JSON list of C-alpha atoms in Angstrom, two decimals:
[
{"chain": "A", "resi": 57, "resn": "UNK", "atom": "CA", "xyz": [-9.43, -2.92, -0.01]},
{"chain": "A", "resi": 58, "resn": "UNK", "atom": "CA", "xyz": [-10.96, 0.53, -0.61]},
{"chain": "A", "resi": 59, "resn": "UNK", "atom": "CA", "xyz": [-11.35, -0.24, -4.30]},
{"chain": "A", "resi": 60, "resn": "UNK", "atom": "CA", "xyz": [-13.17, -3.52, -3.56]},
{"chain": "A", "resi": 61, "resn": "UNK", "atom": "CA", "xyz": [-15.49, -1.83, -1.05]},
{"chain": "A", "resi": 62, "resn": "UNK", "atom": "CA", "xyz": [-16.38, 0.88, -3.56]},
{"chain": "A", "resi": 63, "resn": "UNK", "atom": "CA", "xyz": [-16.88, -1.61, -6.39]},
{"chain": "A", "resi": 64, "resn": "UNK", "atom": "CA", "xyz": [-19.15, -3.72, -4.17]},
{"chain": "A", "resi": 65, "resn": "UNK", "atom": "CA", "xyz": [-21.24, -0.61, -3.52]},
{"chain": "A", "resi": 66, "resn": "UNK", "atom": "CA", "xyz": [-21.24, 0.51, -7.16]},
{"chain": "A", "resi": 67, "resn": "UNK", "atom": "CA", "xyz": [-19.12, 3.58, -6.34]},
{"chain": "A", "resi": 68, "resn": "UNK", "atom": "CA", "xyz": [-16.06, 4.85, -8.19]},
{"chain": "A", "resi": 69, "resn": "UNK", "atom": "CA", "xyz": [-12.85, 5.50, -6.28]},
{"chain": "A", "resi": 70, "resn": "UNK", "atom": "CA", "xyz": [-11.21, 8.17, -8.44]},
{"chain": "A", "resi": 71, "resn": "UNK", "atom": "CA", "xyz": [-7.54, 9.08, -8.20]},
{"chain": "A", "resi": 72, "resn": "UNK", "atom": "CA", "xyz": [-8.37, 12.21, -6.20]},
{"chain": "A", "resi": 73, "resn": "UNK", "atom": "CA", "xyz": [-10.62, 10.31, -3.77]},
{"chain": "A", "resi": 74, "resn": "UNK", "atom": "CA", "xyz": [-7.89, 7.69, -3.34]},
{"chain": "A", "resi": 75, "resn": "UNK", "atom": "CA", "xyz": [-5.31, 10.40, -2.60]},
{"chain": "A", "resi": 76, "resn": "UNK", "atom": "CA", "xyz": [-7.62, 12.08, -0.06]},
{"chain": "A", "resi": 77, "resn": "UNK", "atom": "CA", "xyz": [-8.08, 8.69, 1.60]},
{"chain": "A", "resi": 78, "resn": "UNK", "atom": "CA", "xyz": [-4.29, 8.23, 1.75]},
{"chain": "A", "resi": 79, "resn": "UNK", "atom": "CA", "xyz": [-3.90, 11.66, 3.33]},
{"chain": "A", "resi": 80, "resn": "UNK", "atom": "CA", "xyz": [-6.57, 10.93, 5.93]},
{"chain": "A", "resi": 81, "resn": "UNK", "atom": "CA", "xyz": [-4.80, 7.68, 6.80]},
{"chain": "A", "resi": 82, "resn": "UNK", "atom": "CA", "xyz": [-1.41, 9.37, 7.17]},
{"chain": "A", "resi": 83, "resn": "UNK", "atom": "CA", "xyz": [-0.55, 9.16, 10.90]},
{"chain": "A", "resi": 84, "resn": "UNK", "atom": "CA", "xyz": [-2.98, 8.89, 13.78]},
{"chain": "A", "resi": 85, "resn": "UNK", "atom": "CA", "xyz": [-3.95, 12.54, 13.78]},
{"chain": "A", "resi": 86, "resn": "UNK", "atom": "CA", "xyz": [-7.43, 13.45, 12.57]},
{"chain": "A", "resi": 87, "resn": "UNK", "atom": "CA", "xyz": [-7.12, 15.59, 9.43]},
{"chain": "A", "resi": 88, "resn": "UNK", "atom": "CA", "xyz": [-9.18, 18.65, 8.62]},
{"chain": "A", "resi": 89, "resn": "UNK", "atom": "CA", "xyz": [-10.40, 19.38, 5.11]},
{"chain": "A", "resi": 90, "resn": "UNK", "atom": "CA", "xyz": [-8.18, 22.44, 4.76]},
{"chain": "A", "resi": 91, "resn": "UNK", "atom": "CA", "xyz": [-5.10, 20.47, 5.86]},
{"chain": "A", "resi": 92, "resn": "UNK", "atom": "CA", "xyz": [-5.87, 17.99, 3.11]},
{"chain": "A", "resi": 93, "resn": "UNK", "atom": "CA", "xyz": [-6.47, 20.79, 0.62]},
{"chain": "A", "resi": 94, "resn": "UNK", "atom": "CA", "xyz": [-3.08, 22.36, 1.44]},
{"chain": "A", "resi": 95, "resn": "UNK", "atom": "CA", "xyz": [-1.32, 19.02, 0.98]},
{"chain": "A", "resi": 96, "resn": "UNK", "atom": "CA", "xyz": [-3.01, 18.46, -2.39]},
{"chain": "A", "resi": 97, "resn": "UNK", "atom": "CA", "xyz": [-2.00, 21.94, -3.53]},
{"chain": "A", "resi": 98, "resn": "UNK", "atom": "CA", "xyz": [1.61, 21.36, -2.39]},
{"chain": "A", "resi": 99, "resn": "UNK", "atom": "CA", "xyz": [1.58, 18.27, -4.61]},
{"chain": "A", "resi": 100, "resn": "UNK", "atom": "CA", "xyz": [0.57, 20.48, -7.54]},
{"chain": "A", "resi": 101, "resn": "UNK", "atom": "CA", "xyz": [-3.02, 19.29, -7.74]},
{"chain": "A", "resi": 102, "resn": "UNK", "atom": "CA", "xyz": [-5.73, 21.75, -8.59]},
{"chain": "A", "resi": 103, "resn": "UNK", "atom": "CA", "xyz": [-8.22, 21.37, -5.81]},
{"chain": "A", "resi": 104, "resn": "UNK", "atom": "CA", "xyz": [-10.74, 23.67, -4.18]},
{"chain": "A", "resi": 105, "resn": "UNK", "atom": "CA", "xyz": [-12.53, 23.28, -0.84]},
{"chain": "A", "resi": 106, "resn": "UNK", "atom": "CA", "xyz": [-15.77, 21.92, -2.40]},
{"chain": "A", "resi": 107, "resn": "UNK", "atom": "CA", "xyz": [-13.74, 19.23, -4.22]},
{"chain": "A", "resi": 108, "resn": "UNK", "atom": "CA", "xyz": [-12.09, 18.09, -0.99]},
{"chain": "A", "resi": 109, "resn": "UNK", "atom": "CA", "xyz": [-15.37, 18.15, 0.94]},
{"chain": "A", "resi": 110, "resn": "UNK", "atom": "CA", "xyz": [-17.08, 16.09, -1.77]},
{"chain": "A", "resi": 111, "resn": "UNK", "atom": "CA", "xyz": [-14.24, 13.54, -1.70]},
{"chain": "A", "resi": 112, "resn": "UNK", "atom": "CA", "xyz": [-14.40, 13.33, 2.10]},
{"chain": "A", "resi": 113, "resn": "UNK", "atom": "CA", "xyz": [-18.17, 12.89, 2.03]},
{"chain": "A", "resi": 114, "resn": "UNK", "atom": "CA", "xyz": [-17.83, 10.15, -0.60]},
{"chain": "A", "resi": 115, "resn": "UNK", "atom": "CA", "xyz": [-15.27, 8.34, 1.56]},
{"chain": "A", "resi": 116, "resn": "UNK", "atom": "CA", "xyz": [-17.43, 8.74, 4.68]},
{"chain": "A", "resi": 117, "resn": "UNK", "atom": "CA", "xyz": [-20.60, 7.51, 2.97]},
{"chain": "A", "resi": 118, "resn": "UNK", "atom": "CA", "xyz": [-18.74, 4.46, 1.66]},
{"chain": "A", "resi": 119, "resn": "UNK", "atom": "CA", "xyz": [-17.51, 3.55, 5.14]},
{"chain": "A", "resi": 120, "resn": "UNK", "atom": "CA", "xyz": [-13.82, 4.28, 4.54]},
{"chain": "A", "resi": 121, "resn": "UNK", "atom": "CA", "xyz": [-13.41, 7.19, 6.97]},
{"chain": "A", "resi": 122, "resn": "UNK", "atom": "CA", "xyz": [-15.19, 8.71, 9.95]},
{"chain": "A", "resi": 123, "resn": "UNK", "atom": "CA", "xyz": [-15.85, 12.33, 10.83]},
{"chain": "A", "resi": 124, "resn": "UNK", "atom": "CA", "xyz": [-14.88, 13.33, 14.35]},
{"chain": "A", "resi": 125, "resn": "UNK", "atom": "CA", "xyz": [-17.50, 15.96, 15.05]},
{"chain": "A", "resi": 126, "resn": "UNK", "atom": "CA", "xyz": [-15.81, 17.75, 17.94]},
{"chain": "A", "resi": 127, "resn": "UNK", "atom": "CA", "xyz": [-12.65, 18.31, 15.88]},
{"chain": "A", "resi": 128, "resn": "UNK", "atom": "CA", "xyz": [-14.35, 18.89, 12.52]},
{"chain": "A", "resi": 129, "resn": "UNK", "atom": "CA", "xyz": [-11.81, 16.42, 11.17]},
{"chain": "A", "resi": 130, "resn": "UNK", "atom": "CA", "xyz": [-11.60, 12.98, 9.61]},
{"chain": "A", "resi": 131, "resn": "UNK", "atom": "CA", "xyz": [-9.88, 9.72, 10.50]},
{"chain": "A", "resi": 132, "resn": "UNK", "atom": "CA", "xyz": [-9.53, 6.43, 8.67]},
{"chain": "A", "resi": 133, "resn": "UNK", "atom": "CA", "xyz": [-11.95, 3.66, 9.55]},
{"chain": "A", "resi": 134, "resn": "UNK", "atom": "CA", "xyz": [-10.34, 0.61, 11.16]},
{"chain": "A", "resi": 135, "resn": "UNK", "atom": "CA", "xyz": [-13.11, -1.71, 9.92]},
{"chain": "A", "resi": 136, "resn": "UNK", "atom": "CA", "xyz": [-14.05, -0.42, 6.46]},
{"chain": "A", "resi": 137, "resn": "UNK", "atom": "CA", "xyz": [-16.97, -2.14, 4.84]},
{"chain": "A", "resi": 138, "resn": "UNK", "atom": "CA", "xyz": [-18.23, -3.56, 8.14]},
{"chain": "A", "resi": 139, "resn": "UNK", "atom": "CA", "xyz": [-21.24, -1.98, 9.84]},
{"chain": "A", "resi": 140, "resn": "UNK", "atom": "CA", "xyz": [-20.26, -0.54, 13.22]},
{"chain": "A", "resi": 141, "resn": "UNK", "atom": "CA", "xyz": [-20.73, 2.48, 15.46]},
{"chain": "A", "resi": 142, "resn": "UNK", "atom": "CA", "xyz": [-18.10, 5.18, 15.77]},
{"chain": "A", "resi": 143, "resn": "UNK", "atom": "CA", "xyz": [-16.38, 5.30, 19.14]},
{"chain": "A", "resi": 144, "resn": "UNK", "atom": "CA", "xyz": [-13.25, 7.41, 19.40]},
{"chain": "A", "resi": 145, "resn": "UNK", "atom": "CA", "xyz": [-10.58, 8.06, 22.00]},
{"chain": "A", "resi": 146, "resn": "UNK", "atom": "CA", "xyz": [-9.12, 11.54, 21.44]},
{"chain": "A", "resi": 147, "resn": "UNK", "atom": "CA", "xyz": [-5.98, 12.73, 23.22]},
{"chain": "A", "resi": 148, "resn": "UNK", "atom": "CA", "xyz": [-6.22, 16.27, 24.57]},
{"chain": "A", "resi": 149, "resn": "UNK", "atom": "CA", "xyz": [-2.45, 16.71, 24.55]},
{"chain": "A", "resi": 150, "resn": "UNK", "atom": "CA", "xyz": [-1.12, 15.29, 21.26]},
{"chain": "A", "resi": 151, "resn": "UNK", "atom": "CA", "xyz": [-4.36, 15.34, 19.27]},
{"chain": "A", "resi": 152, "resn": "UNK", "atom": "CA", "xyz": [-4.10, 11.67, 18.33]},
{"chain": "A", "resi": 153, "resn": "UNK", "atom": "CA", "xyz": [-7.26, 9.66, 17.93]},
{"chain": "A", "resi": 154, "resn": "UNK", "atom": "CA", "xyz": [-8.09, 5.98, 17.92]},
{"chain": "A", "resi": 155, "resn": "UNK", "atom": "CA", "xyz": [-11.25, 4.20, 16.85]},
{"chain": "A", "resi": 156, "resn": "UNK", "atom": "CA", "xyz": [-12.56, 1.64, 19.32]},
{"chain": "A", "resi": 157, "resn": "UNK", "atom": "CA", "xyz": [-14.87, -1.11, 18.12]},
{"chain": "A", "resi": 158, "resn": "UNK", "atom": "CA", "xyz": [-16.61, -2.48, 21.17]},
{"chain": "A", "resi": 159, "resn": "UNK", "atom": "CA", "xyz": [-20.10, -3.88, 20.62]},
{"chain": "A", "resi": 160, "resn": "UNK", "atom": "CA", "xyz": [-20.83, -3.63, 24.36]},
{"chain": "A", "resi": 161, "resn": "UNK", "atom": "CA", "xyz": [-20.63, 0.17, 24.19]},
{"chain": "A", "resi": 162, "resn": "UNK", "atom": "CA", "xyz": [-23.08, 0.38, 21.31]},
{"chain": "A", "resi": 163, "resn": "UNK", "atom": "CA", "xyz": [-25.43, -2.12, 22.92]},
{"chain": "A", "resi": 164, "resn": "UNK", "atom": "CA", "xyz": [-25.43, -0.22, 26.24]},
{"chain": "A", "resi": 165, "resn": "UNK", "atom": "CA", "xyz": [-26.23, 3.05, 24.49]},
{"chain": "A", "resi": 166, "resn": "UNK", "atom": "CA", "xyz": [-28.95, 1.42, 22.36]},
{"chain": "A", "resi": 167, "resn": "UNK", "atom": "CA", "xyz": [-30.52, -0.20, 25.41]},
{"chain": "A", "resi": 168, "resn": "UNK", "atom": "CA", "xyz": [-30.50, 3.06, 27.35]},
{"chain": "A", "resi": 169, "resn": "UNK", "atom": "CA", "xyz": [-32.05, 4.91, 24.41]},
{"chain": "A", "resi": 170, "resn": "UNK", "atom": "CA", "xyz": [-34.68, 2.20, 23.98]},
{"chain": "A", "resi": 171, "resn": "UNK", "atom": "CA", "xyz": [-35.73, 2.52, 27.63]},
{"chain": "A", "resi": 172, "resn": "UNK", "atom": "CA", "xyz": [-36.36, 6.19, 26.91]},
{"chain": "A", "resi": 173, "resn": "UNK", "atom": "CA", "xyz": [-38.31, 5.42, 23.75]},
{"chain": "A", "resi": 174, "resn": "UNK", "atom": "CA", "xyz": [-35.60, 6.99, 21.61]},
{"chain": "A", "resi": 175, "resn": "UNK", "atom": "CA", "xyz": [-34.59, 5.52, 18.26]},
{"chain": "A", "resi": 176, "resn": "UNK", "atom": "CA", "xyz": [-30.91, 5.99, 17.41]},
{"chain": "A", "resi": 177, "resn": "UNK", "atom": "CA", "xyz": [-30.22, 6.71, 13.75]},
{"chain": "A", "resi": 178, "resn": "UNK", "atom": "CA", "xyz": [-26.49, 7.29, 14.05]},
{"chain": "A", "resi": 179, "resn": "UNK", "atom": "CA", "xyz": [-24.11, 6.75, 16.95]},
{"chain": "A", "resi": 180, "resn": "UNK", "atom": "CA", "xyz": [-20.80, 8.50, 17.42]},
{"chain": "A", "resi": 181, "resn": "UNK", "atom": "CA", "xyz": [-19.14, 8.63, 20.81]},
{"chain": "A", "resi": 182, "resn": "UNK", "atom": "CA", "xyz": [-16.07, 10.79, 21.36]},
{"chain": "A", "resi": 183, "resn": "UNK", "atom": "CA", "xyz": [-14.12, 10.34, 24.58]},
{"chain": "A", "resi": 184, "resn": "UNK", "atom": "CA", "xyz": [-11.41, 12.86, 25.42]},
{"chain": "A", "resi": 185, "resn": "UNK", "atom": "CA", "xyz": [-8.46, 12.27, 27.70]},
{"chain": "A", "resi": 186, "resn": "UNK", "atom": "CA", "xyz": [-4.78, 11.37, 27.52]},
{"chain": "A", "resi": 187, "resn": "UNK", "atom": "CA", "xyz": [-3.27, 8.62, 25.40]},
{"chain": "A", "resi": 188, "resn": "UNK", "atom": "CA", "xyz": [-0.71, 6.29, 27.03]},
{"chain": "A", "resi": 189, "resn": "UNK", "atom": "CA", "xyz": [2.26, 8.25, 25.65]},
{"chain": "A", "resi": 190, "resn": "UNK", "atom": "CA", "xyz": [0.92, 11.55, 26.96]},
{"chain": "A", "resi": 191, "resn": "UNK", "atom": "CA", "xyz": [0.30, 10.09, 30.43]},
{"chain": "A", "resi": 192, "resn": "UNK", "atom": "CA", "xyz": [4.01, 9.52, 30.89]},
{"chain": "A", "resi": 193, "resn": "UNK", "atom": "CA", "xyz": [5.54, 12.19, 33.12]},
{"chain": "A", "resi": 194, "resn": "UNK", "atom": "CA", "xyz": [7.92, 14.49, 31.26]},
{"chain": "A", "resi": 195, "resn": "UNK", "atom": "CA", "xyz": [11.60, 14.39, 32.35]},
{"chain": "A", "resi": 196, "resn": "UNK", "atom": "CA", "xyz": [11.11, 17.69, 34.21]},
{"chain": "A", "resi": 197, "resn": "UNK", "atom": "CA", "xyz": [8.03, 16.52, 36.11]},
{"chain": "A", "resi": 198, "resn": "UNK", "atom": "CA", "xyz": [8.63, 14.54, 39.28]},
{"chain": "A", "resi": 199, "resn": "UNK", "atom": "CA", "xyz": [6.75, 11.27, 39.51]},
{"chain": "A", "resi": 200, "resn": "UNK", "atom": "CA", "xyz": [4.07, 11.22, 42.25]}
]
């Protein structure tokens, strides 16, 4: 799918960009650029921070990943190639993140901004809390 999206946009998905995309998609944890760099170096690839940042920016600009601002990290896009706003649920305990595509959220924000005369150019909403797994009481904690 990533290859088709890039081809449609006249962009080239190189082997390094593809590998960075795979590393971002590994698990549900947002990945920082230096985490990705370390993984690439463990694999024997010659990579430097600017190379990783350029690959991440390429992937972001082509709609394949999102940047989670508050974590300075990246996560795979659940709807690549489709225009949508970025809404993320971020767990404070395990660090997991999930993208939520809910048009009602974007419309409510756009309407509120419009009433204020504000024009939104980019919308990213990050909500922090506890994921379902982290809400479960631990075996040592008594249930309320």
